[in-house]
Structure formats: structure tokens, C-alpha cells
């Protein structure tokens, strides 16, 4: 499923938004 990896990498615009950076960061440790 190529959709899974794509979701793991959020767009640059999302990172600029407040509160959004916490989502991608949580995905990393949560996967561990």
C-alpha cells in the first residue's frame, strides 16, 4: 500500500501550521 508511506510524510505547508507538527512527530514514536 503506497498510501501508508505517503501519509507518514505530511506536506511542508502542514508543518508550518500550529499544532500540525505534533501530528507527524507523534506518528514517528507511535510507530516505534
N, CA and C of each residue as an Amber inpcrd file, in Angstrom:
protein
    96
   0.8430000  -1.2160000   0.0000000   0.0000000   0.0000000   0.0000000
   0.8690000   1.2540000   0.0000000   0.9430000   1.9290000  -1.1170000
   1.7700000   3.1420000  -1.1780000   1.1310000   4.2940000  -0.4130000
  -0.1240000   4.1390000  -0.0520000  -0.8340000   5.2120000   0.6690000
  -0.2950000   5.3670000   2.0870000   0.1460000   4.2600000   2.6850000
   0.6330000   4.3220000   4.0780000   1.8490000   5.2420000   4.1950000
   2.9040000   5.0080000   3.4070000   4.1110000   5.8560000   3.4920000
   3.8120000   7.3120000   3.1530000   2.9110000   7.5240000   2.2250000
   2.5850000   8.8970000   1.8110000   2.0020000   9.6720000   2.9870000
   1.1770000   9.0070000   3.7830000   0.5420000   9.6730000   4.9310000
   1.5890000  10.0010000   5.9910000   2.6180000   9.1640000   6.0750000
   3.6650000   9.3600000   7.0860000   4.4130000  10.6670000   6.8200000
   4.4570000  11.0850000   5.5480000   5.1920000  12.3130000   5.2080000
   4.2120000  13.4390000   4.8870000   3.9110000  14.2870000   5.8710000
   2.9750000  15.3990000   5.6790000   3.5820000  16.4830000   4.7970000
   2.7460000  17.2760000   4.1120000   3.2330000  18.3420000   3.2340000
   3.9310000  19.4320000   4.0310000   4.8470000  20.1890000   3.3950000
   5.5750000  21.2690000   4.0720000   4.6220000  22.3260000   4.6170000
   3.5290000  22.5430000   3.9270000   2.5620000  23.5580000   4.3730000
   1.9420000  23.1740000   5.7080000   1.7160000  21.8810000   5.9090000
   1.0930000  21.4290000   7.1620000   2.0430000  21.6740000   8.3370000
   3.3290000  21.4500000   8.1160000   4.3110000  21.6340000   9.1980000
   4.3390000  23.0920000   9.6480000   4.1100000  24.0050000   8.7170000
   4.1330000  25.4330000   9.0640000   2.9520000  25.7980000   9.9620000
   1.9060000  25.0130000   9.8830000   0.7020000  25.3200000  10.6860000
   0.9270000  24.9240000  12.1420000   0.3200000  25.6570000  13.0670000
   0.4650000  25.3550000  14.5010000  -0.3320000  24.1130000  14.9000000
   0.2620000  23.2620000  15.7290000  -0.4500000  22.0600000  16.1530000
  -0.2490000  20.9170000  15.1640000  -0.0260000  21.2350000  13.9120000
   0.1690000  20.1810000  12.9120000   1.4770000  19.4200000  13.1330000
   2.5780000  20.1140000  13.4440000   3.8690000  19.4340000  13.6560000
   3.7630000  18.3270000  14.7110000   2.8660000  18.5020000  15.6590000
   2.7260000  17.4900000  16.7160000   2.1850000  16.1800000  16.1370000
   1.3960000  16.2620000  15.0800000   0.8090000  15.0530000  14.4970000
   1.8920000  14.1660000  13.8720000   2.7080000  14.6990000  12.9410000
   3.7660000  13.8940000  12.3030000   4.7640000  13.3750000  13.3310000
   5.0900000  14.1930000  14.3230000   6.0600000  13.7900000  15.3440000
   5.5170000  12.6000000  16.1230000   4.2120000  12.6200000  16.4030000
   3.5990000  11.5360000  17.1780000   3.5800000  10.2510000  16.3470000
   3.4740000  10.3940000  15.0350000   3.4180000   9.2130000  14.1630000
   4.7380000   8.4470000  14.2370000   5.8480000   9.1560000  14.3500000
   7.1680000   8.5100000  14.4150000   7.3000000   7.6380000  15.6480000
   7.2720000   8.2430000  16.8350000   7.4120000   7.4870000  18.0900000
   6.3090000   6.4360000  18.2540000   5.1140000   6.7610000  17.8170000
   3.9830000   5.8380000  17.9650000   4.2530000   4.5610000  17.1590000
   4.8770000   4.7120000  15.9870000   5.1740000   3.5620000  15.1390000
   6.1930000   2.6580000  15.8330000   7.0790000   3.2660000  16.5940000
   8.1030000   2.5030000  17.2980000   7.4000000   1.6550000  18.3370000
